[in-house]
Amino acid sequence: MTSSDIGRAIFGVPLVLTKGEATAIRRDLDRLWTQCYSEPSGDLEADLDLCRRFFDPLARGGTLRDRLAELSAAPREVIQAGYVEPLVTDVGGGVLLVGVEARVLLWLLDTKDLDDGHIFLSPAEVAAMERMALDKYRAWSTARLNQVVALRSGRAAEVMQAVSVGLVIALLINRSDAPERAIPKMSKETPAGKQVNEAIYAGAERFAAVVVPKRSERSAEERRLKGGYGLSEASRRLAHRLVTIKRPGGEDLIHIAQISRPEVVRFLGLDLARRAGLTSNVLETAFDELIRAFRAEAGELAHRSMIFERAADTRRLKSDLMAAFDEARAGTLTSHT
């Protein structure tokens, strides 16, 4: 500690503290921590994660208001101590909220020997506290971004819903990979929309039934191209690779981006390979069942000029998907975002 450090502070706390000052700060922060989180401070990492209850940037306003309303006012002497942000946040009504900064300061004070008379917070220790707080806030602020990236790159914790995979395969089988072969997102409320939705979903449902025999069935209302879960899930996963063409005054159109077709097949193969119980034989059977169901309903699309399947292309698609699945299982296939 140099003379230039005298008067400097971290989180509003001086870098040089007397034994009495350090003891009071530790006592006050411990009391506030218990008030805010209903338990004494413990493991540092676990406690920092608890702070997300109030400091998560993705938390809803209503949820935060409810949580803050549950907190009781701080002791008068703690309020009079005059702690400031970011160490302590005054949320009104005498309630003082502590979080990441308070917890890392407690951690540092717990490493100090108060019998020395004075406590010195070194530049290295200050940097460590600031880095700890920054890392935690960055992790929270990028959580949604990381979630989206994981979904679109095939690294999400959960695999893609089987019916959504089947839906994408059905689009590929139909060669709906260009605007002129796009499928309209028609409402099931109309007779034409009901026919189009059932024709597209028939193969997807059969595929899912083979891949996940004991899966729970979604309601019939979910099996629709306009606002249905299957297509929404596919859009979240495939992102820019599943294109929606907006048409003012008419139904929107969907198709796989032609340039992304090989990438989509790799993505599906990688995702399917993450299903531990799925074998190549079962996947092959599921694909064949999808084709049969799709072709059985193809008449409903044919008279609307929406059928574009070619048997040779379908055979090639099956071969490419099986190859991607086998390569992923062998660990030689990677996804691309």
C-alpha positions as a Python dict, from the first residue, in 0.01 Angstrom:
ca = {
    (1, 'M'): (0, 0, 0),
    (2, 'T'): (145, 339, -100),
    (3, 'S'): (61, 690, 15),
    (4, 'S'): (-126, 746, -310),
    (5, 'D'): (-375, 473, -212),
    (6, 'I'): (-481, 667, 99),
    (7, 'G'): (-825, 815, 33),
    (8, 'R'): (-905, 578, -253),
    (9, 'A'): (-1206, 348, -228),
    (10, 'I'): (-1361, 35, -373),
    (11, 'F'): (-1742, 10, -388),
    (12, 'G'): (-1748, 322, -167),
    (13, 'V'): (-1527, 163, 101),
    (14, 'P'): (-1181, 310, 175),
    (15, 'L'): (-883, 95, 87),
    (16, 'V'): (-742, 156, 435),
    (17, 'L'): (-966, 63, 729),
    (18, 'T'): (-921, 58, 1104),
    (19, 'K'): (-1005, -260, 1291),
    (20, 'G'): (-1327, -98, 1416),
    (21, 'E'): (-1432, 14, 1068),
    (22, 'A'): (-1366, -327, 913),
    (23, 'T'): (-1555, -502, 1194),
    (24, 'A'): (-1855, -271, 1154),
    (25, 'I'): (-1866, -311, 775),
    (26, 'R'): (-1848, -689, 799),
    (27, 'R'): (-2119, -696, 1067),
    (28, 'D'): (-2352, -466, 873),
    (29, 'L'): (-2309, -648, 542),
    (30, 'D'): (-2367, -983, 711),
    (31, 'R'): (-2693, -852, 860),
    (32, 'L'): (-2810, -711, 528),
    (33, 'W'): (-2716, -1030, 346),
    (34, 'T'): (-2926, -1241, 581),
    (35, 'Q'): (-3218, -1002, 542),
    (36, 'C'): (-3202, -1010, 164),
    (37, 'Y'): (-3138, -1381, 109),
    (38, 'S'): (-3295, -1537, 422),
    (39, 'E'): (-2973, -1717, 516),
    (40, 'P'): (-2622, -1626, 631),
    (41, 'S'): (-2346, -1592, 375),
    (42, 'G'): (-2174, -1920, 295),
    (43, 'D'): (-1999, -2058, -12),
    (44, 'L'): (-1885, -1765, -226),
    (45, 'E'): (-1989, -1900, -567),
    (46, 'A'): (-2326, -2021, -440),
    (47, 'D'): (-2388, -1683, -276),
    (48, 'L'): (-2299, -1493, -593),
    (49, 'D'): (-2550, -1703, -782),
    (50, 'L'): (-2812, -1609, -520),
    (51, 'C'): (-2764, -1244, -614),
    (52, 'R'): (-2927, -1316, -948),
    (53, 'R'): (-3258, -1316, -761),
    (54, 'F'): (-3245, -936, -761),
    (55, 'F'): (-2979, -843, -1015),
    (56, 'D'): (-3066, -1061, -1314),
    (57, 'P'): (-3102, -821, -1612),
    (58, 'L'): (-3363, -1056, -1761),
    (59, 'A'): (-3588, -1054, -1453),
    (60, 'R'): (-3940, -922, -1505),
    (61, 'G'): (-4031, -596, -1338),
    (62, 'G'): (-4331, -750, -1164),
    (63, 'T'): (-4118, -1031, -1026),
    (64, 'L'): (-3862, -785, -889),
    (65, 'R'): (-4134, -574, -727),
    (66, 'D'): (-4276, -879, -554),
    (67, 'R'): (-3936, -989, -427),
    (68, 'L'): (-3842, -643, -301),
    (69, 'A'): (-4179, -617, -124),
    (70, 'E'): (-4085, -923, 82),
    (71, 'L'): (-3776, -754, 229),
    (72, 'S'): (-3785, -585, 569),
    (73, 'A'): (-3630, -251, 658),
    (74, 'A'): (-3265, -246, 761),
    (75, 'P'): (-3166, -169, 1121),
    (76, 'R'): (-3149, 204, 1190),
    (77, 'E'): (-2777, 197, 1269),
    (78, 'V'): (-2701, 29, 937),
    (79, 'I'): (-2902, 292, 748),
    (80, 'Q'): (-2719, 568, 937),
    (81, 'A'): (-2383, 419, 838),
    (82, 'G'): (-2442, 573, 496),
    (83, 'Y'): (-2338, 289, 266),
    (84, 'V'): (-2370, 380, -104),
    (85, 'E'): (-2400, 206, -437),
    (86, 'P'): (-2280, -26, -571),
    (87, 'L'): (-2214, -179, -229),
    (88, 'V'): (-2567, -117, -102),
    (89, 'T'): (-2878, -11, -296),
    (90, 'D'): (-3148, 189, -121),
    (91, 'V'): (-3474, 58, -267),
    (92, 'G'): (-3700, 273, -52),
    (93, 'G'): (-3891, 226, 270),
    (94, 'G'): (-3572, 175, 466),
    (95, 'V'): (-3490, -139, 269),
    (96, 'L'): (-3123, -179, 176),
    (97, 'L'): (-3034, -434, -91),
    (98, 'V'): (-2693, -598, -116),
    (99, 'G'): (-2556, -815, -393),
    (100, 'V'): (-2239, -909, -574),
    (101, 'E'): (-2022, -620, -456),
    (102, 'A'): (-2116, -669, -90),
    (103, 'R'): (-2052, -1042, -109),
    (104, 'V'): (-1707, -1013, -266),
    (105, 'L'): (-1610, -747, -9),
    (106, 'L'): (-1721, -980, 269),
    (107, 'W'): (-1511, -1251, 112),
    (108, 'L'): (-1204, -1027, 113),
    (109, 'L'): (-1258, -900, 468),
    (110, 'D'): (-1287, -1260, 589),
    (111, 'T'): (-932, -1319, 466),
    (112, 'K'): (-794, -1033, 674),
    (113, 'D'): (-650, -1052, 1026),
    (114, 'L'): (-830, -783, 1222),
    (115, 'D'): (-574, -801, 1502),
    (116, 'D'): (-328, -613, 1283),
    (117, 'G'): (-498, -288, 1377),
    (118, 'H'): (-543, -164, 1020),
    (119, 'I'): (-679, -339, 713),
    (120, 'F'): (-520, -265, 377),
    (121, 'L'): (-693, -356, 51),
    (122, 'S'): (-417, -394, -205),
    (123, 'P'): (-447, -303, -575),
    (124, 'A'): (-431, -674, -661),
    (125, 'E'): (-715, -752, -420),
    (126, 'V'): (-922, -462, -551),
    (127, 'A'): (-866, -582, -908),
    (128, 'A'): (-969, -935, -807),
    (129, 'M'): (-1295, -807, -654),
    (130, 'E'): (-1377, -594, -954),
    (131, 'R'): (-1303, -881, -1191),
    (132, 'M'): (-1520, -1116, -988),
    (133, 'A'): (-1813, -874, -1002),
    (134, 'L'): (-1761, -800, -1371),
    (135, 'D'): (-1747, -1168, -1462),
    (136, 'K'): (-2071, -1239, -1276),
    (137, 'Y'): (-2261, -949, -1433),
    (138, 'R'): (-2128, -1038, -1777),
    (139, 'A'): (-2244, -1398, -1735),
    (140, 'W'): (-2593, -1278, -1649),
    (141, 'S'): (-2613, -1016, -1921),
    (142, 'T'): (-2503, -1259, -2192),
    (143, 'A'): (-2717, -1550, -2071),
    (144, 'R'): (-2992, -1491, -2328),
    (145, 'L'): (-2740, -1441, -2608),
    (146, 'N'): (-2562, -1765, -2513),
    (147, 'Q'): (-2897, -1944, -2503),
    (148, 'V'): (-2985, -1829, -2854),
    (149, 'V'): (-2639, -1917, -2986),
    (150, 'A'): (-2662, -2262, -2827),
    (151, 'L'): (-3001, -2322, -2988),
    (152, 'R'): (-2897, -2219, -3336),
    (153, 'S'): (-2565, -2406, -3321),
    (154, 'G'): (-2713, -2733, -3193),
    (155, 'R'): (-2544, -2709, -2851),
    (156, 'A'): (-2853, -2640, -2640),
    (157, 'A'): (-2903, -2852, -2330),
    (158, 'E'): (-3219, -3004, -2476),
    (159, 'V'): (-3248, -3165, -2817),
    (160, 'M'): (-3484, -3028, -3077),
    (161, 'Q'): (-3841, -3155, -3045),
    (162, 'A'): (-3883, -3462, -3267),
    (163, 'V'): (-4194, -3324, -3440),
    (164, 'S'): (-3999, -3006, -3525),
    (165, 'V'): (-3721, -3215, -3676),
    (166, 'G'): (-3983, -3403, -3876),
    (167, 'L'): (-4137, -3077, -3991),
    (168, 'V'): (-3803, -2952, -4125),
    (169, 'I'): (-3739, -3285, -4297),
    (170, 'A'): (-4085, -3263, -4456),
    (171, 'L'): (-3995, -2921, -4597),
    (172, 'L'): (-3669, -3062, -4731),
    (173, 'I'): (-3847, -3359, -4887),
    (174, 'N'): (-4087, -3119, -5055),
    (175, 'R'): (-3783, -2923, -5183),
    (176, 'S'): (-3922, -2614, -5014),
    (177, 'D'): (-3578, -2455, -5020),
    (178, 'A'): (-3652, -2164, -5248),
    (179, 'P'): (-3913, -1884, -5251),
    (180, 'E'): (-4095, -2032, -5549),
    (181, 'R'): (-4141, -2360, -5358),
    (182, 'A'): (-4229, -2208, -5021),
    (183, 'I'): (-4526, -2332, -4820),
    (184, 'P'): (-4789, -2082, -4697),
    (185, 'K'): (-4849, -2051, -4323),
    (186, 'M'): (-5222, -2088, -4359),
    (187, 'S'): (-5461, -2076, -4064),
    (188, 'K'): (-5625, -2403, -3965),
    (189, 'E'): (-5952, -2213, -3929),
    (190, 'T'): (-6009, -2233, -4306),
    (191, 'P'): (-6074, -2557, -4502),
    (192, 'A'): (-5772, -2492, -4725),
    (193, 'G'): (-5551, -2411, -4428),
    (194, 'K'): (-5662, -2727, -4247),
    (195, 'Q'): (-5565, -2940, -4548),
    (196, 'V'): (-5222, -2777, -4590),
    (197, 'N'): (-5139, -2801, -4219),
    (198, 'E'): (-5242, -3165, -4193),
    (199, 'A'): (-5053, -3255, -4509),
    (200, 'I'): (-4727, -3103, -4382),
    (201, 'Y'): (-4767, -3228, -4026),
    (202, 'A'): (-4868, -3584, -4116),
    (203, 'G'): (-4511, -3687, -4196),
    (204, 'A'): (-4367, -3491, -3904),
    (205, 'E'): (-4599, -3666, -3659),
    (206, 'R'): (-4514, -4011, -3795),
    (207, 'F'): (-4143, -3933, -3774),
    (208, 'A'): (-4178, -3821, -3413),
    (209, 'A'): (-4383, -4126, -3321),
    (210, 'V'): (-4100, -4356, -3433),
    (211, 'V'): (-3814, -4151, -3288),
    (212, 'V'): (-3989, -4103, -2951),
    (213, 'P'): (-4250, -4379, -2917),
    (214, 'K'): (-4360, -4276, -2567),
    (215, 'R'): (-4364, -3901, -2620),
    (216, 'S'): (-4654, -3701, -2482),
    (217, 'E'): (-4887, -3580, -2754),
    (218, 'R'): (-4934, -3209, -2808),
    (219, 'S'): (-5283, -3083, -2873),
    (220, 'A'): (-5413, -3069, -3228),
    (221, 'E'): (-5409, -2690, -3199),
    (222, 'E'): (-5029, -2699, -3172),
    (223, 'R'): (-5000, -2886, -3502),
    (224, 'R'): (-5029, -2583, -3723),
    (225, 'L'): (-4791, -2380, -3935),
    (226, 'K'): (-4931, -2047, -3817),
    (227, 'G'): (-4847, -2001, -3449),
    (228, 'G'): (-4784, -2370, -3379),
    (229, 'Y'): (-4512, -2496, -3147),
    (230, 'G'): (-4345, -2724, -3401),
    (231, 'L'): (-4262, -2445, -3644),
    (232, 'S'): (-4175, -2200, -3364),
    (233, 'E'): (-3925, -2450, -3224),
    (234, 'A'): (-3775, -2504, -3569),
    (235, 'S'): (-3741, -2128, -3617),
    (236, 'R'): (-3562, -2086, -3284),
    (237, 'R'): (-3316, -2359, -3371),
    (238, 'L'): (-3255, -2289, -3738),
    (239, 'A'): (-3272, -1908, -3714),
    (240, 'H'): (-3179, -1752, -4051),
    (241, 'R'): (-3176, -2093, -4217),
    (242, 'L'): (-3557, -2114, -4199),
    (243, 'V'): (-3690, -1819, -4397),
    (244, 'T'): (-4026, -1650, -4353),
    (245, 'I'): (-4145, -1433, -4643),
    (246, 'K'): (-4384, -1166, -4519),
    (247, 'R'): (-4673, -1095, -4754),
    (248, 'P'): (-4894, -799, -4657),
    (249, 'G'): (-5253, -894, -4713),
    (250, 'G'): (-5172, -1263, -4765),
    (251, 'E'): (-5031, -1567, -4587),
    (252, 'D'): (-4663, -1563, -4498),
    (253, 'L'): (-4448, -1822, -4675),
    (254, 'I'): (-4180, -2047, -4522),
    (255, 'H'): (-3890, -2228, -4682),
    (256, 'I'): (-3540, -2348, -4603),
    (257, 'A'): (-3274, -2109, -4730),
    (258, 'Q'): (-3132, -2286, -5033),
    (259, 'I'): (-2774, -2195, -4950),
    (260, 'S'): (-2825, -2341, -4603),
    (261, 'R'): (-2975, -2675, -4711),
    (262, 'P'): (-2655, -2882, -4654),
    (263, 'E'): (-2598, -2704, -4324),
    (264, 'V'): (-2954, -2777, -4212),
    (265, 'V'): (-2908, -3147, -4288),
    (266, 'R'): (-2587, -3149, -4081),
    (267, 'F'): (-2764, -2966, -3800),
    (268, 'L'): (-3045, -3223, -3793),
    (269, 'G'): (-2798, -3512, -3803),
    (270, 'L'): (-2601, -3364, -3514),
    (271, 'D'): (-2914, -3298, -3309),
    (272, 'L'): (-3058, -3645, -3369),
    (273, 'A'): (-2726, -3804, -3276),
    (274, 'R'): (-2758, -3651, -2929),
    (275, 'R'): (-3055, -3879, -2860),
    (276, 'A'): (-2882, -4161, -2675),
    (277, 'G'): (-3147, -4424, -2753),
    (278, 'L'): (-3178, -4347, -3122),
    (279, 'T'): (-3006, -4591, -3358),
    (280, 'S'): (-2937, -4563, -3730),
    (281, 'N'): (-3196, -4832, -3799),
    (282, 'V'): (-3467, -4650, -3602),
    (283, 'L'): (-3383, -4321, -3772),
    (284, 'E'): (-3401, -4486, -4112),
    (285, 'T'): (-3742, -4631, -4024),
    (286, 'A'): (-3862, -4290, -3900),
    (287, 'F'): (-3754, -4127, -4226),
    (288, 'D'): (-3934, -4391, -4432),
    (289, 'E'): (-4250, -4350, -4223),
    (290, 'L'): (-4233, -3974, -4275),
    (291, 'I'): (-4212, -4020, -4652),
    (292, 'R'): (-4507, -4259, -4658),
    (293, 'A'): (-4727, -4026, -4451),
    (294, 'F'): (-4616, -3724, -4652),
    (295, 'R'): (-4694, -3890, -4986),
    (296, 'A'): (-5029, -4016, -4857),
    (297, 'E'): (-5132, -3657, -4789),
    (298, 'A'): (-4956, -3514, -5094),
    (299, 'G'): (-5279, -3496, -5290),
    (300, 'E'): (-5399, -3217, -5064),
    (301, 'L'): (-5096, -3012, -5166),
    (302, 'A'): (-5073, -3124, -5526),
    (303, 'H'): (-5399, -2962, -5637),
    (304, 'R'): (-5274, -2639, -5480),
    (305, 'S'): (-4946, -2664, -5675),
    (306, 'M'): (-4747, -2709, -5353),
    (307, 'I'): (-4589, -3050, -5414),
    (308, 'F'): (-4231, -3039, -5541),
    (309, 'E'): (-4087, -3370, -5423),
    (310, 'R'): (-3858, -3570, -5650),
    (311, 'A'): (-3789, -3930, -5558),
    (312, 'A'): (-3420, -3904, -5649),
    (313, 'D'): (-3377, -3593, -5432),
    (314, 'T'): (-3555, -3762, -5143),
    (315, 'R'): (-3322, -4062, -5164),
    (316, 'R'): (-3024, -3826, -5164),
    (317, 'L'): (-3165, -3638, -4864),
    (318, 'K'): (-3206, -3962, -4672),
    (319, 'S'): (-2850, -4066, -4753),
    (320, 'D'): (-2712, -3726, -4647),
    (321, 'L'): (-2909, -3725, -4322),
    (322, 'M'): (-2800, -4078, -4230),
    (323, 'A'): (-2439, -3990, -4309),
    (324, 'A'): (-2460, -3677, -4092),
    (325, 'F'): (-2611, -3880, -3808),
    (326, 'D'): (-2342, -4150, -3830),
    (327, 'E'): (-2061, -3892, -3851),
    (328, 'A'): (-2199, -3707, -3549),
    (329, 'R'): (-2210, -4030, -3350),
    (330, 'A'): (-1851, -4096, -3452),
    (331, 'G'): (-1755, -3747, -3339),
    (332, 'T'): (-1639, -3628, -3681),
    (333, 'L'): (-1922, -3384, -3756),
    (334, 'T'): (-1941, -3028, -3628),
    (335, 'S'): (-2222, -2777, -3660),
    (336, 'H'): (-2193, -2431, -3810),
    (337, 'T'): (-2373, -2120, -3694),
}
